[in-house]
PDB file of C-alpha atoms in Angstrom:
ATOM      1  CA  UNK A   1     106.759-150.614 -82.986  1.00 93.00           C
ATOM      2  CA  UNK A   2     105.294-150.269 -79.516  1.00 98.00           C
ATOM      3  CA  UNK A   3     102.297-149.901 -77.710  1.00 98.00           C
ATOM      4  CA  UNK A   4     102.292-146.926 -74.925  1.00 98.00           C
ATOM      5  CA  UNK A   5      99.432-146.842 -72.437  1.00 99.00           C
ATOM      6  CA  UNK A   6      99.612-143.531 -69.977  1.00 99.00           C
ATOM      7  CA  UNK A   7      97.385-143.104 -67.216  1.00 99.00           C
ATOM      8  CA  UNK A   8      96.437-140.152 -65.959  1.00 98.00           C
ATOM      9  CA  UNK A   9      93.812-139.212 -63.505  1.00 98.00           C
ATOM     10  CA  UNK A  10      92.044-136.280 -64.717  1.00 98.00           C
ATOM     11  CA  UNK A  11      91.178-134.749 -67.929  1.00 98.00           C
ATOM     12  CA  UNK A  12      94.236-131.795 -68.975  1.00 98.00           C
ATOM     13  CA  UNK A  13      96.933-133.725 -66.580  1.00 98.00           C
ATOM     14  CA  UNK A  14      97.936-136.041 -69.833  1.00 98.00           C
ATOM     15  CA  UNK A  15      98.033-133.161 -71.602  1.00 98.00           C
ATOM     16  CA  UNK A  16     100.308-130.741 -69.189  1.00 97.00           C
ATOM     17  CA  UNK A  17     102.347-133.898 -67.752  1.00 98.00           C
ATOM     18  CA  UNK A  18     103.121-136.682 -71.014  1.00 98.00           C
ATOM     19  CA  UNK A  19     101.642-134.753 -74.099  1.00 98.00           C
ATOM     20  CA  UNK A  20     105.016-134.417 -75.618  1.00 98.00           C
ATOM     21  CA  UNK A  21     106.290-137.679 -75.370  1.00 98.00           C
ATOM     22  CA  UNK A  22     102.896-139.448 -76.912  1.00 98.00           C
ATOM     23  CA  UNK A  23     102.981-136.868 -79.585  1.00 98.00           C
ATOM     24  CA  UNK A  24     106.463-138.133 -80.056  1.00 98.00           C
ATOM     25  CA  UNK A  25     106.358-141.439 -79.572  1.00 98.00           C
ATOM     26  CA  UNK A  26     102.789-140.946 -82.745  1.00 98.00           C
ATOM     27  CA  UNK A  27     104.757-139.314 -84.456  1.00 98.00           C
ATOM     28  CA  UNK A  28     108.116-142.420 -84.377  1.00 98.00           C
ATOM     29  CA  UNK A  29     105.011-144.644 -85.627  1.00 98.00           C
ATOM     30  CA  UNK A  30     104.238-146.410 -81.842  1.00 98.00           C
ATOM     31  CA  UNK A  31     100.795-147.019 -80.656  1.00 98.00           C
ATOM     32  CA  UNK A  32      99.486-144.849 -78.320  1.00 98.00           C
ATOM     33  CA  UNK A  33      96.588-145.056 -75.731  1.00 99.00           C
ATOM     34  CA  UNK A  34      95.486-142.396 -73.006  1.00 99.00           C
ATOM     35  CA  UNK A  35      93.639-144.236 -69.929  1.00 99.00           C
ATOM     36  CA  UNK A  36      91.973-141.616 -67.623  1.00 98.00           C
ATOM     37  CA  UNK A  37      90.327-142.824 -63.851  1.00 98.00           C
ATOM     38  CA  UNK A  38      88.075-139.915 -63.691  1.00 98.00           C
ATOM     39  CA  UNK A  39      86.171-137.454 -65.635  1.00 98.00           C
ATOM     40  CA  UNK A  40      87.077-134.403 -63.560  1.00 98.00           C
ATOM     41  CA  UNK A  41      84.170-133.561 -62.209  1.00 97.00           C
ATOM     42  CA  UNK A  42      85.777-131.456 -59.554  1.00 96.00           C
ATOM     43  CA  UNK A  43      87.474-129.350 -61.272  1.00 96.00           C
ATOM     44  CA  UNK A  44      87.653-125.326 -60.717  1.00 94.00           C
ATOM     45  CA  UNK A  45      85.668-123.877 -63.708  1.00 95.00           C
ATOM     46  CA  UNK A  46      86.405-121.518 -66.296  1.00 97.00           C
ATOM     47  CA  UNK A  47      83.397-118.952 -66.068  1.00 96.00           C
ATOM     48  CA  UNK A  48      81.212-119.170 -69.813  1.00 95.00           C
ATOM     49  CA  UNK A  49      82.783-122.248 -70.882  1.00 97.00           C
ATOM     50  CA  UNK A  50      80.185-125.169 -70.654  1.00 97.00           C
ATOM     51  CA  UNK A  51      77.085-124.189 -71.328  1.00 96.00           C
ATOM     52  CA  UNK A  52      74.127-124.548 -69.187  1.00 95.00           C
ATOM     53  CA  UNK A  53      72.626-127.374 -68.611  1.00 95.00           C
ATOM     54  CA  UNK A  54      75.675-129.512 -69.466  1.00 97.00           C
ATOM     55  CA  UNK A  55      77.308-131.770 -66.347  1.00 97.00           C
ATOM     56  CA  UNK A  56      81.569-130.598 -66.198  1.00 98.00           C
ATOM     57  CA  UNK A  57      82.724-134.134 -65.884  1.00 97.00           C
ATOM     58  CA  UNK A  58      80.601-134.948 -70.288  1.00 98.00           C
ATOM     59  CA  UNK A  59      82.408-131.667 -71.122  1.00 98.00           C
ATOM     60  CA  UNK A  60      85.951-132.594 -70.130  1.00 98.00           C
ATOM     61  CA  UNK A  61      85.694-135.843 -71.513  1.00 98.00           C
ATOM     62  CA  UNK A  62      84.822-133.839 -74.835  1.00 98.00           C
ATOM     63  CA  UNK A  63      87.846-132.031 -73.630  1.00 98.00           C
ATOM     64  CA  UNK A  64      89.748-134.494 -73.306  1.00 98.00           C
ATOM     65  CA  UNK A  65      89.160-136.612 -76.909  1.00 98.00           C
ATOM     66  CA  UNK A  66      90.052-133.189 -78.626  1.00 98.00           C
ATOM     67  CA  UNK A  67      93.209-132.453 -76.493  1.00 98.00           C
ATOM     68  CA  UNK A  68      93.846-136.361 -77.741  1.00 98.00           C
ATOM     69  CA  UNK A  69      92.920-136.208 -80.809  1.00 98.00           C
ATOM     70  CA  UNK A  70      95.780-133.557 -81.441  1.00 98.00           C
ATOM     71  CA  UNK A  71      98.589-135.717 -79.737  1.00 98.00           C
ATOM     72  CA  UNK A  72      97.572-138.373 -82.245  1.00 98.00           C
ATOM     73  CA  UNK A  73      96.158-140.941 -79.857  1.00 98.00           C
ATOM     74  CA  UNK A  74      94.686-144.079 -80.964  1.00 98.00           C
ATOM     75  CA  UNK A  75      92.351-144.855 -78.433  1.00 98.00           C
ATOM     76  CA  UNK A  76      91.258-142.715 -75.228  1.00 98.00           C
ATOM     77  CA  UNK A  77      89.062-144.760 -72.322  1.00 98.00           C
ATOM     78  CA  UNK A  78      87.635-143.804 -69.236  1.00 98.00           C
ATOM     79  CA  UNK A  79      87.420-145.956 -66.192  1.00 98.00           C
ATOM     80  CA  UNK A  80      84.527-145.044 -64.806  1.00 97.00           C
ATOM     81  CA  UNK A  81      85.545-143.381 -61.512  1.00 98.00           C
ATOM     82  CA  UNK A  82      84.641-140.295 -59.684  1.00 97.00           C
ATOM     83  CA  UNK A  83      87.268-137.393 -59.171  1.00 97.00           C
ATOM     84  CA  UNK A  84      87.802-137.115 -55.511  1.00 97.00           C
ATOM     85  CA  UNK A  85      88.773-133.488 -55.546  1.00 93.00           C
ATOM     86  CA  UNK A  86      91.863-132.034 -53.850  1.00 92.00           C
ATOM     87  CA  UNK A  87      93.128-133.239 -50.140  1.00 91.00           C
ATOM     88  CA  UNK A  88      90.967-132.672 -47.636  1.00 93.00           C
ATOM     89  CA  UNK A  89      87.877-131.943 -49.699  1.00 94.00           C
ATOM     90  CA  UNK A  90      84.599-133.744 -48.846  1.00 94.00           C
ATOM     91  CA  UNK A  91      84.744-135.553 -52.511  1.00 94.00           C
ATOM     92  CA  UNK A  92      87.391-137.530 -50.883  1.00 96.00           C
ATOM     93  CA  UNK A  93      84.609-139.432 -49.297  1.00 95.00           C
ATOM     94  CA  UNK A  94      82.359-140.150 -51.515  1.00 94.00           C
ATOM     95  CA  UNK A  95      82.377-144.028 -52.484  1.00 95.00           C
ATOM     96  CA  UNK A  96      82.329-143.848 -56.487  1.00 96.00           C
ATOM     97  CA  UNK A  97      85.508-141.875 -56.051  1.00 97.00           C
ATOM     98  CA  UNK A  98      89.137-142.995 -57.492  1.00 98.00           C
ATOM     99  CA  UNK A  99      90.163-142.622 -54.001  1.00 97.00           C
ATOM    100  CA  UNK A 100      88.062-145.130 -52.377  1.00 97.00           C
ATOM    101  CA  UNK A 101      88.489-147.533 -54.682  1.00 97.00           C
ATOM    102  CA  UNK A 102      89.155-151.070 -54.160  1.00 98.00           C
ATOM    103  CA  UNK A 103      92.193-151.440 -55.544  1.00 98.00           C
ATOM    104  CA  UNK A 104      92.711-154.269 -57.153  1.00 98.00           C
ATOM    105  CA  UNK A 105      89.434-154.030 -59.172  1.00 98.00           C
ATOM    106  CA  UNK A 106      90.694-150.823 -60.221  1.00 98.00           C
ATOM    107  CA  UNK A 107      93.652-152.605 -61.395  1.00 98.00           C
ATOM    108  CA  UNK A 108      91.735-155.241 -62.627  1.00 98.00           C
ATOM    109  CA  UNK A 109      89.902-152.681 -65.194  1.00 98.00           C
ATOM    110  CA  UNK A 110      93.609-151.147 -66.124  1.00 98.00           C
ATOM    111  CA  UNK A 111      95.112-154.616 -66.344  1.00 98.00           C
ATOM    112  CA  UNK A 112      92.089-155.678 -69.282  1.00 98.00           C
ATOM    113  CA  UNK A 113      93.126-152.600 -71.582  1.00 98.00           C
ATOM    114  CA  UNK A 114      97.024-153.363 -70.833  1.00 98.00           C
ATOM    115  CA  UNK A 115      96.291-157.234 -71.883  1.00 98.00           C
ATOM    116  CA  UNK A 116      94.002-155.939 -74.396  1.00 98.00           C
ATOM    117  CA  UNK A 117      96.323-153.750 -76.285  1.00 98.00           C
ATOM    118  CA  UNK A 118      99.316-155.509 -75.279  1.00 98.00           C
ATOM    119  CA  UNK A 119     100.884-152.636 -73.704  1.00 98.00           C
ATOM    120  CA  UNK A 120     105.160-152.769 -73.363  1.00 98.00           C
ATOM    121  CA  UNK A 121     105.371-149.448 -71.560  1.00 98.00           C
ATOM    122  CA  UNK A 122     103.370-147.445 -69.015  1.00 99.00           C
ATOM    123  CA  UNK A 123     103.381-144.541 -67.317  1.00 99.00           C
ATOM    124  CA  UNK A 124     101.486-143.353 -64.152  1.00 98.00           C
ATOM    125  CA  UNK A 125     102.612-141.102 -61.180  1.00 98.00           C
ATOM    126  CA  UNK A 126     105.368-140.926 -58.989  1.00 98.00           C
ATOM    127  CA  UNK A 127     104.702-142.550 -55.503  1.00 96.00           C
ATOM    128  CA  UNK A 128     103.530-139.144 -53.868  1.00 95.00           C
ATOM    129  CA  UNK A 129     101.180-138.254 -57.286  1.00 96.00           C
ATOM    130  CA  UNK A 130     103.533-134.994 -58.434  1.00 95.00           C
ATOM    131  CA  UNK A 131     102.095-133.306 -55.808  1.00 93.00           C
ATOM    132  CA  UNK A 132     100.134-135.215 -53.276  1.00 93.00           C
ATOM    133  CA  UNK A 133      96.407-134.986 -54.763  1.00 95.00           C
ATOM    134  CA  UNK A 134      94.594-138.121 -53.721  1.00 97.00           C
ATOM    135  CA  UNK A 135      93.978-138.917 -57.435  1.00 98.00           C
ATOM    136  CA  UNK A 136      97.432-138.933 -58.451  1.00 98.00           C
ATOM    137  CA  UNK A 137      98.483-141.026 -55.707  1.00 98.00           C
ATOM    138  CA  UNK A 138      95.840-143.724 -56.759  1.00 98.00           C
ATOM    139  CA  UNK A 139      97.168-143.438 -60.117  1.00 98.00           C
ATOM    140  CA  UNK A 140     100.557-144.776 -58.738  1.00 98.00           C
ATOM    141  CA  UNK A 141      99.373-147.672 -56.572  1.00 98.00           C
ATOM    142  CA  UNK A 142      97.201-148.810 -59.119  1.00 98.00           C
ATOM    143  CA  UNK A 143      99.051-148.165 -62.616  1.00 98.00           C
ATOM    144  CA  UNK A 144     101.938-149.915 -59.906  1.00 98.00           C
ATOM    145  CA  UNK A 145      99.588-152.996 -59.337  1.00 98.00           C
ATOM    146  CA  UNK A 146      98.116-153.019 -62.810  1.00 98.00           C
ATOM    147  CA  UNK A 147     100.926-153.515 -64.802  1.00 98.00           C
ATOM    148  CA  UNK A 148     102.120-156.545 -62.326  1.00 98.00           C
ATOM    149  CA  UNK A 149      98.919-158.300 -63.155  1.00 98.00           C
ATOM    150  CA  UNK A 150      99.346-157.770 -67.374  1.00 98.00           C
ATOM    151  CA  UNK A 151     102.543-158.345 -67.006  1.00 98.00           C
ATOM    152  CA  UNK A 152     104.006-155.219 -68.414  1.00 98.00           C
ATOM    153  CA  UNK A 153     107.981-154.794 -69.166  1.00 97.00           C
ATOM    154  CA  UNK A 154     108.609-151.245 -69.200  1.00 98.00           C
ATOM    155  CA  UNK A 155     106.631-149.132 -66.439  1.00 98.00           C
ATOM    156  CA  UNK A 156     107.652-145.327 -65.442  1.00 98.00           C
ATOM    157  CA  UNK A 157     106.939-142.517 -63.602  1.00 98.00           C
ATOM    158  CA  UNK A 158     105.710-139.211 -64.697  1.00 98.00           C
ATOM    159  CA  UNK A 159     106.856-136.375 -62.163  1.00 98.00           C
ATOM    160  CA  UNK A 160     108.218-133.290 -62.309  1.00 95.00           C
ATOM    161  CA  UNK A 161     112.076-132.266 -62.118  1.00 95.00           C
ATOM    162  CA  UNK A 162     111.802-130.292 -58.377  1.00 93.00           C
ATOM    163  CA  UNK A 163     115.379-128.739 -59.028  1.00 90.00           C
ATOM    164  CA  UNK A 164     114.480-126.825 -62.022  1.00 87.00           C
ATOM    165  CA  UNK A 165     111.037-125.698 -60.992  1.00 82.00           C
ATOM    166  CA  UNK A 166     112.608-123.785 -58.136  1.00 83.00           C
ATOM    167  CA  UNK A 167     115.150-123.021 -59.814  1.00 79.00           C
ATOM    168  CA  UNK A 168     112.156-121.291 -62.288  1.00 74.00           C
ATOM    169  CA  UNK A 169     110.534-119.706 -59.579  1.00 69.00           C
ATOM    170  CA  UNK A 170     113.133-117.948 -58.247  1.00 72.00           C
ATOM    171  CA  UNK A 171     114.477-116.379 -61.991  1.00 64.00           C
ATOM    172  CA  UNK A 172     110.634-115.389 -61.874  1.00 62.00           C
ATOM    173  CA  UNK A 173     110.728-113.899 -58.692  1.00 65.00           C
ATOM    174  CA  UNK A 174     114.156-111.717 -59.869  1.00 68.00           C
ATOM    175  CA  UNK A 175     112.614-110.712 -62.810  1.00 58.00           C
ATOM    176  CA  UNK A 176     109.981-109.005 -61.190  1.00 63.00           C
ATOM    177  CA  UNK A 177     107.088-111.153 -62.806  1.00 57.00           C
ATOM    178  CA  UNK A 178     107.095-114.032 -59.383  1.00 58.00           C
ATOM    179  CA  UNK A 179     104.251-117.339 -59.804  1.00 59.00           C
ATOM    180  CA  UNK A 180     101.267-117.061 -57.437  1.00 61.00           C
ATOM    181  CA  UNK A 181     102.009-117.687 -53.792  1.00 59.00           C
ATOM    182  CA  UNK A 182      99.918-121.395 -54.246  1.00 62.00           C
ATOM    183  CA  UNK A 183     102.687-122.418 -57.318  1.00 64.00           C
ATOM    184  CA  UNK A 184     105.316-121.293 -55.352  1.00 63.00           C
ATOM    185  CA  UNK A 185     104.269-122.974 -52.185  1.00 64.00           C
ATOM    186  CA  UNK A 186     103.518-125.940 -53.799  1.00 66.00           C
ATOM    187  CA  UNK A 187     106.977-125.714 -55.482  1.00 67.00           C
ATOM    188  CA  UNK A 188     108.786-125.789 -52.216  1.00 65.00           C
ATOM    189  CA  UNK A 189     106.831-128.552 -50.585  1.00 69.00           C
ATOM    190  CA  UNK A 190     108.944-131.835 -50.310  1.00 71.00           C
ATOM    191  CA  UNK A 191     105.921-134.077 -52.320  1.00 78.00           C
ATOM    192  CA  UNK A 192     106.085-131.676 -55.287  1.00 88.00           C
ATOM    193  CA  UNK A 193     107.694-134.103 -57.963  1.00 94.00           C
ATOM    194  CA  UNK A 194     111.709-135.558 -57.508  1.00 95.00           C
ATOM    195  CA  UNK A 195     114.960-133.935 -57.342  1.00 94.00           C
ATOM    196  CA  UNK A 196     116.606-133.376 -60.884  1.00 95.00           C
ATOM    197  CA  UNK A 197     119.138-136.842 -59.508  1.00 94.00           C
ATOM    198  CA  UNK A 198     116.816-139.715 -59.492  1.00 96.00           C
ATOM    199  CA  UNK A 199     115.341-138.213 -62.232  1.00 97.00           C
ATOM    200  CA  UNK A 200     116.298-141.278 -65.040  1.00 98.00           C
ATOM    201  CA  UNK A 201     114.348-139.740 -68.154  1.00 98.00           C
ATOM    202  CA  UNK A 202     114.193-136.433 -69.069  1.00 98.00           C
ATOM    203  CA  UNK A 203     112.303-136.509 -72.981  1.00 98.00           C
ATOM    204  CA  UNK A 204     112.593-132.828 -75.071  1.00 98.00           C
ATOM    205  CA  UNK A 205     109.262-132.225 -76.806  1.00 98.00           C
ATOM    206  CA  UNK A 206     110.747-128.842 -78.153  1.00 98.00           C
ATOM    207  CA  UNK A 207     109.949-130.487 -81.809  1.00 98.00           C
ATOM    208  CA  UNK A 208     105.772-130.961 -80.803  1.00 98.00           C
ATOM    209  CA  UNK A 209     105.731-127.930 -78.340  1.00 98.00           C
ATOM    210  CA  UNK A 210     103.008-126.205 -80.211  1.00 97.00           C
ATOM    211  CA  UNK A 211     100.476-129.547 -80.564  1.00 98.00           C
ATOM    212  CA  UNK A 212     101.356-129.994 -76.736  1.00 98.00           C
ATOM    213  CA  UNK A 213      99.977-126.505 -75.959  1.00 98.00           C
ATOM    214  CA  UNK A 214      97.059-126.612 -78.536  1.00 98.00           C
ATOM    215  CA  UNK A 215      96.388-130.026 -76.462  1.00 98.00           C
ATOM    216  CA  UNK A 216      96.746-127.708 -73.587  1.00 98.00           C
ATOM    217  CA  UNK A 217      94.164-125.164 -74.795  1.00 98.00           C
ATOM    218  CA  UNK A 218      91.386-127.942 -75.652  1.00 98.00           C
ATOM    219  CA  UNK A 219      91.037-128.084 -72.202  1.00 98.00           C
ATOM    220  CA  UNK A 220      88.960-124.478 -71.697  1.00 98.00           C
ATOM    221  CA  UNK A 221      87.114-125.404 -69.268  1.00 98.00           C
ATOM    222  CA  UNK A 222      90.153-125.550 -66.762  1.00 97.00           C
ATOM    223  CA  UNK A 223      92.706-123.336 -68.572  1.00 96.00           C
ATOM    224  CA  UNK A 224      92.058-120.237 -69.903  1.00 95.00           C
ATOM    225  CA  UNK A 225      93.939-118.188 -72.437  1.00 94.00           C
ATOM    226  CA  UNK A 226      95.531-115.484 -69.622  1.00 91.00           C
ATOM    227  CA  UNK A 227      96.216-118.850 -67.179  1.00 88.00           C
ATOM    228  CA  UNK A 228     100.339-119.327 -66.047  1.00 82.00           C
ATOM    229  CA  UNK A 229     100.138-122.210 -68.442  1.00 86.00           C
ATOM    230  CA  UNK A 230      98.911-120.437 -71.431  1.00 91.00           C
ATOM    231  CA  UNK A 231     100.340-116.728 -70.981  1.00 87.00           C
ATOM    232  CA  UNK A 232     103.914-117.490 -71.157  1.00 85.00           C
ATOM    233  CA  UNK A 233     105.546-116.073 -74.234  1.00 87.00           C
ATOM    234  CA  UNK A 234     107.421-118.780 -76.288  1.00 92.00           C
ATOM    235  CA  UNK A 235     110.726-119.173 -74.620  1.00 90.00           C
ATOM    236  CA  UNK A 236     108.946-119.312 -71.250  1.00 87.00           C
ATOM    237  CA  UNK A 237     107.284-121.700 -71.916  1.00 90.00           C
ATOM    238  CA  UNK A 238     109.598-124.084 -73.930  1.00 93.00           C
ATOM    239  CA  UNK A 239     111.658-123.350 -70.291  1.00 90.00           C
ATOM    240  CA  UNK A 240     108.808-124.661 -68.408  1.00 89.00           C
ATOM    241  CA  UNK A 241     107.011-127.365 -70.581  1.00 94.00           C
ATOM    242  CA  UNK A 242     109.727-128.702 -73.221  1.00 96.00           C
ATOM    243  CA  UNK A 243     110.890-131.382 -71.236  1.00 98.00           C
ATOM    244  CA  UNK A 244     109.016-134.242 -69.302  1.00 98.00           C
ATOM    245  CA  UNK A 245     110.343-135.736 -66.704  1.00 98.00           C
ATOM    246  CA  UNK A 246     110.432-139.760 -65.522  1.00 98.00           C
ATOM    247  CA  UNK A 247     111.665-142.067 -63.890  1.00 98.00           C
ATOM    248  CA  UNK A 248     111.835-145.925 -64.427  1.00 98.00           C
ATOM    249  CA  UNK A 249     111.557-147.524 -60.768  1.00 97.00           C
ATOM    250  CA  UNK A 250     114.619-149.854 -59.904  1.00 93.00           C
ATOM    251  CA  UNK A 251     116.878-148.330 -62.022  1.00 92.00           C
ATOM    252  CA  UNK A 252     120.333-146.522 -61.511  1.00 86.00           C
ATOM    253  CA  UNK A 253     121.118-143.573 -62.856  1.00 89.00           C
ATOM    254  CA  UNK A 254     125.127-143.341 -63.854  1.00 89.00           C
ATOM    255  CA  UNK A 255     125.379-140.338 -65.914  1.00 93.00           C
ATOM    256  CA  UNK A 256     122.785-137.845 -67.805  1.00 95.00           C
ATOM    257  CA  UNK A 257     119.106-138.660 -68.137  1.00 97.00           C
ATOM    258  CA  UNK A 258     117.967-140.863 -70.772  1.00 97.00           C
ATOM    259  CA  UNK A 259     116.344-138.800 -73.616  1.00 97.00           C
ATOM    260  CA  UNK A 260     114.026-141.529 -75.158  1.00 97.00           C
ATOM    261  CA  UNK A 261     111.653-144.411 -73.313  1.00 98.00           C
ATOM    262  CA  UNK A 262     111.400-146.981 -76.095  1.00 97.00           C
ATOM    263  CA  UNK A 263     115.222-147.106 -75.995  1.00 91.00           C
TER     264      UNK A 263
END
């Protein structure tokens, strides 16, 4: 069996982006161990959530052990480093944030729990972050840099297949129920995940679909019952979430995706 180490940089991303595929690979009897760079603390919050007197960034790490703790993951650790908010915000700025990290020592603290657990895959972002947020991008350089220094085989990107979610959009749009203008434009943008061909691994959760939206719904604080993400009846949302996307860097793609990463 294997050891899987995926790095995500906020609380709820490992849960909307890879919680299939580490419920999966739990449930196939690999080890599996959720590395997050921030706590969140920027993060848009769900009114009557955390109670008063309680900092956001303690509550989603609560979150986040729970949302864990129903993938099956064996070990959950933070880094230690500030979410920097969205692009352009002033959290950008501030130096304890992921994005003004030195990064090699931020690699240097990935690289320890990679040696540590002797990690044979890992995933992190795509090189634009999914969709551009400084975070995500940081995830890439340094999950990139990280596993050069451990020395780790098998390393892939999490993204999203581009094709199909405007391919999504617009069935939404002609059914009369269309996304939010932000989805949508965010959709269309050319650093919203990859096209559907260098897409190498496409992985159907279908079988852990519920414990991957449970996971989803431990996060409260960020996503509410009536959210896109939890209002979709059951076929929507197998259309939206049942497959996760990657892609392993350097490699060709000759016919259909690849359906399992510890092949």
């Amino acid at each position: 069996m294997a050891t899987l180490v995926c790095f995500h940089a906020h609380p709820d991303d490992e849960a909307i982006a890879t919680g299939g595929t580490m419920a999966k690979a739990v449930a196939a009897g690999h080890r599996v161990v959720l590395v997050l760079a921030t706590r969140g603390e920027e993060g848009e919050q769900v009114p009557g959530v955390v109670p008063e007197g309680i900092e956001l960034g303690a509550w989603r790490e609560q979150e986040t052990r729970d949302s864990a703790a129903l993938l099956g993951c064996h070990r959950v650790v933070f880094l230690g480093y500030r979410d920097s908010g969205m692009a352009g915000a002033a959290a950008n700025d501030a130096p304890e944030s992921f994005w003004q990290a030195d990064e090699f020592e931020a690699a240097r603290r990935l690289a320890g729990i990679l040696a540590t657990e002797g990690a044979e895959l890992l995933t992190i972002y795509d090189s634009h972050g999914v969709y551009g947020h400084p975070d995500h991008v940081a995830v890439h350089r340094v999950g990139t840099r990280a596993a050069e220094l451990a020395g780790v085989p098998r390393v892939f990107w999490a993204t999203m297949n581009r094709d199909r979610a405007r391919e999504m959009v617009e069935a939404a749009a002609r059914a009369g129920t269309p996304l939010d203008a932000e989805r949508t434009e965010r959709t269309d943008s050319e650093e919203f995940g990859l096209p559907d061909a260098e897409i190498t691994h496409a992985i159907d959760v279908g079988e852990v679909l519920e414990r991957k939206r449970a996971a989803m719904a431990a996060h409260a604080s960020q996503i509410p019952p009536d959210s896109f993400f939890l209002a979709l009846g059951e076929e929507d949302f197998a259309a939206a979430f049942g497959t996760e996307w990657f892609v392993r860097p350097g490699q060709v793609r000759t016919g259909p995706q690849a359906s399992d990463l510890f092949a």
